[in-house]
């Protein structure tokens, strides 16, 4: 018997956690009461399994990983994040936090694919593709990301992750007797190393050379380009070293809803309206759809904006537009989204020369041509439409010894069937509608974010608890709710960013359990990025930070939003609006706190010059929340703030200092 990490069940039986398996969207564990290493692998079957939905909690850990600032995160939008909750490190962190005993006892933590290979062959090893794409592995930087794991307290993973990492097509081993019996296949049959479907699809499309890009289309679009050099940049994922062939790198972009938007529109029109009818109508519409523009973000945007809250749009409708116009506008929007991804890759240094396309979009000649024209690149189609299956067959053929390597196999097994050349004249014609498309997201993004906040239109009152009785916070919160306030403003001061030292996440957590008021937490602290997870876990509704105190404001805003909170940005009386504008223009901010007093203490005089900033911001961003914070009273300053454009008033002294807070809250609302 090989002794494995074990622990006892409640009934005293020994439970051995053999491994934790990270599958695409889930985590599972397998356990066994008896485990024995034999020539065939591990004996003793799984006795239980659990799963954890990504959406339940791993997003919090994903944001924490993104915020730790390690260099390995360069593959996540050049370090700007986010990190997907589906990736290995956030899931491992979730496990350590939420199931510490299982984490400690697990002998292996691996992908479902490694688990299957292990059962097929008895060999525990990882795929170079999975580890470099989803585990922050880089052979040229020493393999597994030791410093990232260290920062997150996950150093033990280095002993739990498979020791061996195999290239694509390598022989994992031969089928064990048990596996062969189970599958009805010969014992010893070679098992080849594979990887993630879309990347194997690159092989099936013959996309191996630097400058070539695979476009895998279906309900979404995935853009995977081969590069000779490593390159990282904002708005794209990767590059991932060696994930395809040794010595090359892959850059990644993606659109979340593409084919799904097209089929949604067709579905809306009823069964009798076929794609042939719609294609014919759309072909009769001139490029640019006579001023009708669409945004394809029906389920958010993956790259380059990486904004789950973004939404689809049709802009510029007139009475002359027909259903053919709308169909064409949707087709063009998807193609413009692809062009924007390619442009983003270009600004990071990746210059695609040719696109090889697979999937549903290839069935429409119109859509293919618009892709080619808008991107200004030739599109190649290959004979076998199911690129992922062909890629797997190629890896199997290499493993079986039919070909010397993947490149040689691709030369024999992948055949170009058609090349769609771009029409240079049309590429020029599309320049103006492409520009209109690019302007849609920045213009509409504040609306998408504000639409999550229906109260933005009327005045909200946020009493500042700093002026309350700290020995009775529950009572104070209840008093404010009864007075008619909607929010509770909580000032977190660290004694460094501002002179006062107040409270932190543990107190907010206690408050959360006592009040249903919206908890508006204002971090007047240095290093706000280090606080995101604590406040998310404490139950804060909004987390506001000062950009001057943040290491990377954009990454921080993304981390706050990813952790499930609204994003606030605070301007001290002396801070210009330019401190917040880049974030606002990218749609990363829900609320701007325009401070009318220096941060730290209540009871200071209202600085009227800040009203100019409120006016400027309200002009630029009609739908965001604008708070005025400090020195706000019903006699005069509340009206000044509202007239300038504020829709949330933060007031401490005037509310808590009154014997009748209800009257003050009502007067502030009506000012
Ligand atoms: O931001 C603050 C301190 O940093 C407070 O919210 C603000 O000072 C409250 O002011 P007042 O008590 O005058 O209403």
XYZ file of C-alpha atoms and ligand atoms in Angstrom:
685
model
C 0.000 0.000 0.000
C 1.167 3.493 -0.762
C 0.282 5.791 2.127
C -1.596 8.838 0.903
C -2.714 11.929 2.752
C -5.796 10.947 4.671
C -8.270 12.113 7.260
C -11.060 10.547 9.236
C -14.749 10.784 8.536
C -17.175 11.675 11.291
C -17.888 7.986 11.753
C -14.175 7.385 12.237
C -13.574 5.700 8.873
C -10.379 6.764 7.161
C -11.083 8.901 4.112
C -8.400 9.330 1.532
C -8.619 12.254 -0.828
C -6.891 10.970 -3.878
C -7.278 13.955 -6.067
C -9.172 17.093 -6.785
C -10.171 17.524 -10.386
C -10.526 20.897 -12.063
C -12.931 20.462 -14.947
C -13.958 23.180 -17.383
C -16.528 24.891 -15.189
C -16.412 22.886 -11.999
C -14.353 21.345 -9.256
C -14.794 17.736 -8.234
C -13.060 15.533 -5.778
C -12.624 11.825 -5.844
C -12.043 9.866 -2.706
C -11.469 6.249 -1.902
C -11.369 4.150 1.216
C -8.718 1.886 -0.235
C -5.967 3.086 -2.456
C -3.211 1.032 -3.822
C -0.691 1.785 -6.467
C -0.302 -1.142 -8.854
C 1.198 -1.547 -12.300
C -2.214 -0.633 -13.655
C -2.445 2.619 -11.723
C -4.461 3.344 -8.603
C -6.798 0.684 -7.345
C -9.876 1.680 -5.369
C -12.794 3.437 -6.978
C -14.102 6.913 -6.380
C -16.577 6.932 -3.562
C -17.850 10.460 -3.762
C -17.722 13.609 -5.760
C -18.809 17.170 -5.233
C -19.051 20.086 -7.517
C -18.867 23.790 -7.031
C -20.409 26.147 -9.552
C -17.973 28.783 -10.733
C -20.536 31.507 -10.247
C -21.071 30.615 -6.613
C -17.849 31.823 -5.196
C -14.752 31.356 -7.300
C -15.147 34.807 -8.866
C -14.046 36.254 -5.523
C -10.843 34.199 -5.631
C -10.370 35.049 -9.326
C -10.351 38.736 -8.425
C -7.957 38.092 -5.576
C -5.571 36.295 -7.929
C -5.843 39.163 -10.420
C -5.098 41.720 -7.714
C -1.937 40.062 -6.407
C 0.162 41.730 -9.087
C 2.504 38.837 -9.885
C 4.369 38.913 -13.187
C 2.802 35.606 -14.260
C -0.463 37.555 -14.682
C 0.947 39.201 -17.819
C -1.099 36.628 -19.786
C -4.245 38.206 -18.329
C -4.563 41.300 -20.478
C -0.958 42.335 -19.858
C -1.566 42.185 -16.098
C -4.750 44.301 -16.194
C -6.897 41.204 -15.683
C -9.320 39.749 -15.128
C -8.396 36.156 -14.354
C -11.109 33.706 -15.341
C -12.843 31.909 -12.498
C -12.523 28.792 -14.671
C -8.734 28.779 -14.396
C -6.669 26.549 -12.147
C -5.212 29.019 -9.650
C -8.507 30.681 -8.561
C -10.149 27.284 -8.226
C -7.278 25.992 -6.119
C -7.496 29.105 -3.956
C -11.249 28.570 -3.550
C -10.563 25.029 -2.464
C -7.950 26.053 0.064
C -10.247 28.703 1.562
C -13.497 26.772 1.529
C -12.445 23.152 1.909
C -9.089 23.440 3.703
C -9.113 19.822 4.834
C -9.714 18.534 1.333
C -7.031 20.857 -0.018
C -4.549 19.684 2.595
C -5.332 16.017 2.090
C -5.432 16.060 -1.724
C -2.578 14.110 -3.235
C -3.161 15.513 -6.733
C -4.928 18.597 -7.989
C -5.304 18.375 -11.746
C -7.540 18.888 -14.806
C -10.312 16.451 -15.682
C -8.233 15.491 -18.718
C -5.261 14.522 -16.531
C -7.633 12.509 -14.377
C -8.929 10.622 -17.408
C -5.426 9.986 -18.744
C -4.471 8.744 -15.306
C -7.314 6.256 -15.345
C -6.542 5.203 -18.919
C -2.811 4.708 -18.462
C -1.883 4.935 -14.780
C 0.383 7.922 -15.495
C -0.266 11.268 -13.814
C 0.912 14.044 -16.095
C -0.362 17.383 -17.365
C -0.750 18.796 -20.874
C 1.510 21.669 -21.916
C -1.544 23.215 -23.520
C -3.712 23.298 -20.416
C -0.955 24.386 -18.053
C 0.372 27.227 -20.172
C -3.105 28.489 -21.099
C -4.934 28.065 -17.770
C -2.353 27.449 -15.033
C 0.053 30.387 -15.594
C 2.819 27.933 -16.536
C 5.752 29.133 -18.602
C 8.605 26.792 -19.511
C 10.897 29.705 -20.319
C 10.268 31.210 -16.867
C 10.864 28.049 -14.930
C 7.602 26.140 -15.365
C 4.866 26.403 -12.749
C 4.318 29.965 -11.412
C 6.064 29.589 -8.051
C 6.074 33.280 -7.141
C 2.362 33.707 -7.983
C 1.522 30.680 -5.827
C 3.716 32.007 -3.057
C 1.924 35.361 -3.008
C -1.408 33.573 -2.654
C -0.227 31.119 -0.016
C -0.606 28.246 -2.475
C 3.015 27.024 -2.524
C 1.862 23.484 -1.667
C 0.318 23.188 -5.139
C 3.784 22.639 -6.551
C 3.680 19.242 -4.858
C 0.052 18.503 -5.757
C 0.117 19.422 -9.462
C 1.400 16.695 -11.820
C 5.188 16.653 -11.950
C 5.369 15.829 -15.657
C 4.128 18.133 -18.400
C 3.840 16.516 -21.844
C 3.750 18.173 -25.275
C 0.745 17.721 -27.563
C 0.725 14.343 -29.293
C 3.189 12.789 -26.840
C 2.489 9.240 -25.696
C 0.935 9.359 -22.239
C 1.069 5.585 -22.028
C -0.761 2.444 -23.097
C -4.285 1.504 -22.025
C -4.212 -0.434 -18.782
C -5.886 -3.814 -18.737
C -8.791 -2.430 -16.727
C -9.294 0.550 -19.019
C -9.001 -1.640 -22.128
C -11.595 -4.044 -20.732
C -13.925 -1.186 -19.900
C -13.606 0.415 -23.358
C -13.453 -2.771 -25.410
C -10.081 -1.755 -26.866
C -6.714 -3.561 -26.916
C -4.507 -3.377 -23.827
C -1.479 -1.153 -24.405
C -3.190 0.953 -27.080
C -1.298 4.275 -27.076
C -3.023 7.274 -25.439
C -1.918 10.633 -26.887
C -1.662 13.885 -24.947
C -4.304 16.448 -25.951
C -5.372 19.890 -24.786
C -8.214 22.420 -24.795
C -10.672 22.032 -27.686
C -10.126 25.346 -29.482
C -6.344 25.007 -29.373
C -6.567 21.509 -30.798
C -8.856 23.106 -33.400
C -5.881 25.280 -34.421
C -4.049 22.085 -35.327
C -7.098 20.839 -37.228
C -7.040 24.096 -39.193
C -3.314 23.794 -39.833
C -2.643 27.053 -37.978
C 0.909 26.522 -36.729
C 2.971 29.248 -38.393
C 3.649 32.681 -36.865
C 1.243 35.250 -38.315
C -1.570 32.733 -38.873
C -4.741 33.100 -36.860
C -7.510 30.569 -36.266
C -11.043 31.958 -36.079
C -13.330 29.401 -34.452
C -16.935 30.434 -34.854
C -20.100 29.110 -33.294
C -22.346 30.720 -30.722
C -19.197 32.765 -29.923
C -15.983 33.676 -31.792
C -12.527 32.687 -30.586
C -9.391 34.231 -32.114
C -6.148 32.314 -31.628
C -3.030 33.619 -33.338
C 0.454 32.072 -33.534
C 3.386 34.324 -32.764
C 7.143 33.815 -32.902
C 7.676 36.145 -29.933
C 6.010 36.399 -26.556
C 3.695 39.409 -26.381
C 1.268 40.666 -23.785
C -1.050 43.597 -23.806
C -4.228 45.133 -22.535
C -7.402 43.803 -24.107
C -6.106 40.366 -25.065
C -5.157 37.131 -23.340
C -1.820 35.350 -23.707
C 0.582 34.994 -25.195
C 0.927 31.443 -23.964
C 4.373 29.951 -24.513
C 4.710 26.484 -26.100
C 1.004 25.741 -25.706
C 0.783 24.530 -29.307
C 4.265 23.691 -30.571
C 7.522 24.224 -28.706
C 9.072 27.614 -29.439
C 5.888 29.413 -30.523
C 3.364 31.486 -28.603
C -0.408 31.910 -28.935
C -2.408 35.109 -28.433
C -6.117 34.873 -27.616
C -9.154 37.080 -28.153
C -12.857 36.334 -27.983
C -16.404 37.563 -28.583
C -19.059 36.076 -26.308
C -22.110 36.301 -28.558
C -21.783 36.042 -32.323
C -23.612 33.119 -33.910
C -25.976 33.272 -30.937
C -26.970 36.835 -31.919
C -27.648 35.788 -35.499
C -29.773 32.818 -34.423
C -31.577 34.990 -31.829
C -32.648 37.392 -34.570
C -33.783 34.619 -36.887
C -35.744 33.011 -34.035
C -37.533 36.294 -33.391
C -38.786 36.368 -36.951
C -40.427 32.956 -36.895
C -39.727 29.641 -38.583
C -40.795 30.632 -42.087
C -37.946 33.174 -42.316
C -34.896 31.131 -43.351
C -31.223 32.106 -43.374
C -31.362 32.095 -47.187
C -34.101 34.726 -47.121
C -32.252 36.844 -44.561
C -28.916 36.557 -46.382
C -30.569 37.628 -49.657
C -32.210 40.629 -47.978
C -28.975 41.617 -46.231
C -27.003 41.370 -49.481
C -29.315 43.973 -50.990
C -28.426 46.430 -48.181
C -25.329 48.604 -48.735
C -22.330 48.190 -46.352
C -22.833 50.369 -43.282
C -26.582 49.636 -43.425
C -27.495 53.242 -44.231
C -26.513 54.530 -40.816
C -27.714 51.589 -38.729
C -25.033 50.328 -36.330
C -25.200 47.368 -33.942
C -23.224 46.310 -30.893
C -22.728 42.568 -30.543
C -22.277 42.492 -26.737
C -25.551 40.647 -26.047
C -23.856 38.631 -23.292
C -21.100 41.075 -22.423
C -17.709 41.476 -24.031
C -14.765 39.114 -23.571
C -12.050 41.138 -25.339
C -10.876 43.836 -25.664
C -13.192 45.506 -23.102
C -13.674 42.474 -20.864
C -16.957 43.759 -19.488
C -19.630 41.268 -18.498
C -22.176 44.062 -17.985
C -21.944 45.407 -21.532
C -25.000 44.751 -23.700
C -26.115 44.635 -27.314
C -27.579 47.639 -29.118
C -29.061 48.840 -32.392
C -28.342 52.512 -32.927
C -29.480 54.845 -35.689
C -32.803 53.231 -36.587
C -35.035 55.148 -38.985
C -38.321 54.239 -40.629
C -36.553 53.216 -43.827
C -34.674 50.369 -42.147
C -35.907 46.853 -42.922
C -35.313 43.472 -41.320
C -32.564 42.956 -43.929
C -30.841 46.089 -42.607
C -30.984 44.760 -39.068
C -29.684 41.334 -40.111
C -26.798 42.909 -41.998
C -26.063 45.303 -39.108
C -25.760 42.316 -36.751
C -23.448 40.508 -39.191
C -21.306 43.618 -39.582
C -21.178 44.188 -35.805
C -19.758 40.705 -35.227
C -17.147 41.318 -37.953
C -16.266 44.738 -36.519
C -15.843 43.074 -33.120
C -13.346 40.687 -34.726
C -11.552 43.585 -36.459
C -11.284 45.386 -33.108
C -9.747 42.291 -31.544
C -7.204 42.087 -34.362
C -6.392 45.800 -33.968
C -5.918 45.280 -30.225
C -3.553 42.393 -30.957
C -1.686 44.611 -33.432
C -1.142 47.275 -30.796
C 0.429 44.603 -28.582
C 2.763 43.688 -31.461
C 0.932 40.753 -33.071
C 0.317 41.194 -36.775
C -1.965 38.524 -38.253
C -1.348 37.784 -41.949
C -4.075 35.245 -42.667
C -7.171 33.877 -40.982
C -8.229 30.239 -41.142
C -11.899 29.985 -40.233
C -14.034 27.120 -38.959
C -17.583 26.756 -37.676
C -21.060 28.105 -38.338
C -20.053 31.433 -39.880
C -18.540 29.578 -42.844
C -22.028 28.535 -43.985
C -22.918 32.059 -45.087
C -20.908 33.344 -48.091
C -22.079 36.870 -47.218
C -20.822 36.633 -43.662
C -17.497 35.158 -44.809
C -16.998 37.997 -47.285
C -17.857 40.678 -44.713
C -15.333 39.107 -42.310
C -12.637 39.242 -45.013
C -13.510 42.777 -46.145
C -13.785 44.289 -42.670
C -10.553 42.647 -41.460
C -8.739 43.274 -44.747
C -7.292 39.745 -44.624
C -7.800 36.576 -46.697
C -9.918 33.895 -45.053
C -8.995 30.266 -45.640
C -11.471 27.433 -45.221
C -10.359 23.848 -44.823
C -11.890 20.626 -46.103
C -12.786 19.159 -42.693
C -15.223 21.497 -40.982
C -14.851 19.931 -37.508
C -11.400 21.313 -36.818
C -11.253 20.141 -33.192
C -11.902 16.494 -34.093
C -9.372 16.621 -36.933
C -6.827 18.175 -34.556
C -7.325 15.279 -32.144
C -6.912 12.781 -35.002
C -3.666 14.490 -36.012
C -2.289 14.205 -32.474
C -3.308 10.534 -32.383
C -1.571 9.932 -35.732
C 1.639 11.533 -34.429
C 1.471 9.504 -31.236
C 0.927 6.298 -33.223
C 4.100 7.025 -35.201
C 2.377 7.662 -38.545
C 4.099 11.042 -38.785
C 7.359 12.369 -37.361
C 5.729 15.415 -35.761
C 2.610 17.595 -35.696
C 3.778 19.893 -38.524
C 4.394 16.962 -40.877
C 1.024 15.444 -40.004
C -0.732 18.762 -40.652
C 0.829 18.969 -44.112
C -0.730 15.614 -45.012
C -4.013 15.823 -43.144
C -5.203 19.459 -43.472
C -6.290 20.785 -46.873
C -7.399 24.295 -47.767
C -10.676 24.126 -49.678
C -11.370 27.811 -50.370
C -9.761 31.221 -49.959
C -12.010 34.260 -49.566
C -9.976 37.310 -50.598
C -10.808 40.728 -49.151
C -12.037 43.364 -51.567
C -9.732 46.365 -50.847
C -12.408 48.814 -52.023
C -14.873 47.380 -49.508
C -12.286 47.487 -46.733
C -12.131 51.262 -47.288
C -15.934 51.494 -47.416
C -16.189 49.780 -44.034
C -13.765 52.221 -42.358
C -16.494 54.710 -41.341
C -19.043 52.172 -40.018
C -16.173 50.442 -38.162
C -15.346 53.727 -36.455
C -19.028 54.160 -35.537
C -18.979 50.642 -34.058
C -15.859 51.396 -32.010
C -17.554 54.482 -30.561
C -20.638 52.564 -29.449
C -19.149 50.812 -26.421
C -17.602 53.895 -24.755
C -20.805 55.853 -25.441
C -23.215 53.222 -24.142
C -21.205 51.667 -21.361
C -22.298 54.166 -18.651
C -25.912 53.317 -19.522
C -25.289 49.582 -19.210
C -23.741 50.089 -15.811
C -26.313 52.615 -14.670
C -29.130 50.322 -15.723
C -28.048 48.109 -12.844
C -28.883 51.006 -10.581
C -32.485 52.068 -11.082
C -32.283 54.568 -8.255
C -29.736 56.713 -10.095
C -32.406 59.128 -11.280
C -33.639 60.367 -7.863
C -31.744 61.768 -4.879
C -30.402 59.182 -2.488
C -29.238 59.982 1.008
C -26.168 58.267 2.420
C -25.674 59.164 6.101
C -21.979 59.035 6.995
C -21.643 56.694 9.973
C -18.466 58.539 10.947
C -20.722 61.026 12.736
C -22.684 58.239 14.448
C -22.320 56.541 17.818
C -19.642 53.880 17.309
C -20.689 52.092 20.481
C -24.079 51.331 18.917
C -23.640 50.874 15.174
C -26.623 48.549 14.817
C -28.877 51.117 16.477
C -27.473 53.903 14.297
C -28.014 51.898 11.099
C -31.596 51.141 12.123
C -32.181 54.831 12.984
C -30.961 55.856 9.508
C -33.129 53.269 7.734
C -36.138 54.506 9.726
C -35.242 58.082 8.808
C -35.627 57.198 5.118
C -31.984 56.865 4.052
C -31.244 54.341 1.324
C -27.486 54.016 1.721
C -25.090 53.976 4.664
C -21.739 55.630 3.964
C -18.848 53.979 5.802
C -15.492 55.783 5.881
C -12.516 53.442 6.092
C -9.522 55.589 7.050
C -6.082 54.082 7.653
C -4.316 56.962 9.389
C -1.934 57.218 6.428
C -3.898 58.296 3.382
C -5.762 60.638 5.694
C -5.165 61.648 9.302
C -7.895 59.602 10.978
C -7.957 55.893 11.841
C -11.478 54.453 11.745
C -12.784 50.963 11.011
C -12.225 48.066 8.599
C -13.899 45.088 6.966
C -14.718 43.182 10.209
C -16.954 46.031 11.391
C -18.591 46.242 7.966
C -19.244 42.507 8.197
C -21.015 42.994 11.527
C -22.998 45.906 10.135
C -23.995 43.802 7.133
C -25.672 41.299 9.406
C -27.698 44.077 11.056
C -28.873 46.264 8.204
C -30.305 46.020 4.721
C -29.091 49.500 3.792
C -26.761 49.686 0.774
C -23.278 49.676 2.313
C -21.234 52.328 0.536
C -17.661 51.762 1.708
C -15.201 54.558 1.071
C -11.563 53.471 1.249
C -9.536 56.527 2.240
C -6.528 54.223 2.496
C -3.199 53.495 0.885
C -3.021 50.259 -1.159
C -6.801 49.903 -1.658
C -6.205 46.848 -3.874
C -5.295 44.826 -0.802
C -8.792 45.366 0.651
C -11.033 44.161 -2.177
C -11.561 40.594 -1.065
C -12.092 41.433 2.592
C -14.799 43.943 1.749
C -16.437 41.654 -0.792
C -16.577 38.931 1.813
C -17.807 41.393 4.439
C -20.810 42.161 2.230
C -19.996 45.692 1.036
C -22.251 46.806 -1.826
C -19.941 49.435 -3.240
C -16.217 49.968 -2.781
C -14.869 53.439 -3.472
C -11.173 54.193 -3.789
C -8.909 57.159 -4.476
C -7.048 56.605 -7.776
C -3.977 58.392 -6.363
C -3.635 55.644 -3.748
C -4.072 52.740 -6.172
C -1.282 50.870 -7.920
C -3.367 50.291 -11.062
C -6.785 51.950 -10.935
C -8.145 50.083 -13.920
C -7.161 46.673 -12.583
C -8.599 47.648 -9.211
C -11.928 48.752 -10.715
C -12.132 45.476 -12.621
C -11.276 43.517 -9.465
C -13.999 45.304 -7.465
C -16.593 44.669 -10.131
C -15.478 41.078 -10.580
C -15.827 40.592 -6.838
C -19.477 41.579 -7.178
C -19.415 45.139 -5.833
C -20.185 48.474 -7.472
C -17.147 50.583 -8.254
C -16.730 54.041 -6.723
C -13.968 56.538 -7.388
C -13.366 59.399 -4.956
C -11.940 62.830 -5.736
C -10.452 64.836 -2.868
C -11.221 68.568 -3.001
C -7.845 69.155 -4.677
C -8.048 66.257 -7.166
C -8.972 67.158 -10.747
C -11.574 65.140 -12.658
C -8.788 63.893 -14.955
C -7.855 61.473 -12.160
C -11.116 59.595 -12.785
C -11.820 60.279 -16.459
C -9.957 57.333 -18.046
C -11.860 54.912 -15.814
C -15.162 56.640 -16.487
C -14.598 56.619 -20.236
C -14.014 52.890 -20.121
C -17.275 52.389 -18.244
C -15.501 50.991 -15.202
C -17.109 53.318 -12.642
C -20.610 53.273 -11.141
C -20.244 56.210 -8.754
C -17.969 59.222 -8.407
C -17.600 60.627 -4.900
C -16.790 64.332 -5.193
C -15.487 65.234 -1.753
C -16.353 68.704 -0.506
C -14.143 68.285 2.589
C -10.707 66.788 3.178
C -11.031 63.056 3.835
C -10.850 61.829 7.411
C -13.110 63.956 9.587
C -16.703 65.122 9.688
C -17.853 68.624 10.549
C -15.620 70.543 8.106
C -16.818 73.491 6.010
C -18.185 72.753 2.516
C -15.696 73.699 -0.246
C -17.856 75.204 -2.991
C -15.226 75.041 -5.732
C -15.792 71.254 -6.020
C -19.223 71.934 -7.550
C -17.505 72.766 -10.828
C -16.272 69.161 -10.965
C -19.793 67.895 -10.337
C -21.102 69.999 -13.233
C -18.354 68.801 -15.570
C -18.893 65.146 -14.693
C -22.672 65.375 -14.998
C -22.326 66.929 -18.463
C -20.040 64.154 -19.609
C -21.795 61.258 -17.907
C -25.545 61.808 -17.611
C -26.229 58.377 -16.111
C -23.567 57.740 -13.495
C -24.040 58.266 -9.783
C -22.394 61.423 -8.485
C -22.057 61.860 -4.739
C -21.127 65.014 -2.891
C -19.475 64.123 0.384
C -18.996 66.312 3.453
C -20.447 69.524 4.798
C -23.817 68.762 3.193
C -26.792 70.333 5.006
C -30.430 71.045 4.149
C -30.003 74.802 4.617
C -27.841 75.540 1.613
C -25.217 73.087 0.414
C -27.550 70.188 -0.447
C -29.278 72.373 -3.019
C -25.943 73.566 -4.429
C -24.819 69.960 -4.828
C -28.086 68.857 -6.453
C -28.211 71.835 -8.792
C -24.698 70.994 -9.951
C -25.829 67.453 -10.795
C -25.254 65.280 -7.719
C -27.831 62.541 -7.153
C -26.423 61.148 -3.888
C -25.778 63.269 -0.828
C -23.411 62.024 1.857
C -24.050 63.813 5.106
C -22.835 62.954 8.593
C -22.971 65.845 11.026
C -26.250 67.320 9.781
C -28.136 64.007 10.059
C -26.615 62.324 13.108
C -26.341 65.641 14.959
C -30.056 66.270 14.621
C -32.686 65.178 17.077
C -34.949 64.502 14.131
C -32.914 62.687 11.454
C -36.087 61.837 9.545
C -36.821 65.524 9.021
C -33.219 66.166 7.876
C -33.220 63.243 5.425
C -36.492 64.446 3.961
C -35.220 68.047 3.749
C -32.048 66.896 2.004
C -34.113 64.983 -0.552
C -36.306 67.985 -1.234
C -33.539 70.598 -1.270
O -15.867 61.588 3.898
C -15.942 61.797 5.062
C -14.743 61.820 5.894
O -13.659 61.386 5.118
C -17.286 62.000 5.671
O -18.229 61.295 4.944
C -17.625 63.467 5.666
O -16.622 64.167 6.321
C -18.947 63.711 6.333
O -19.020 65.066 6.510
P -20.071 65.792 7.462
O -19.979 65.133 8.803
O -19.619 67.211 7.462
O -21.392 65.630 6.819
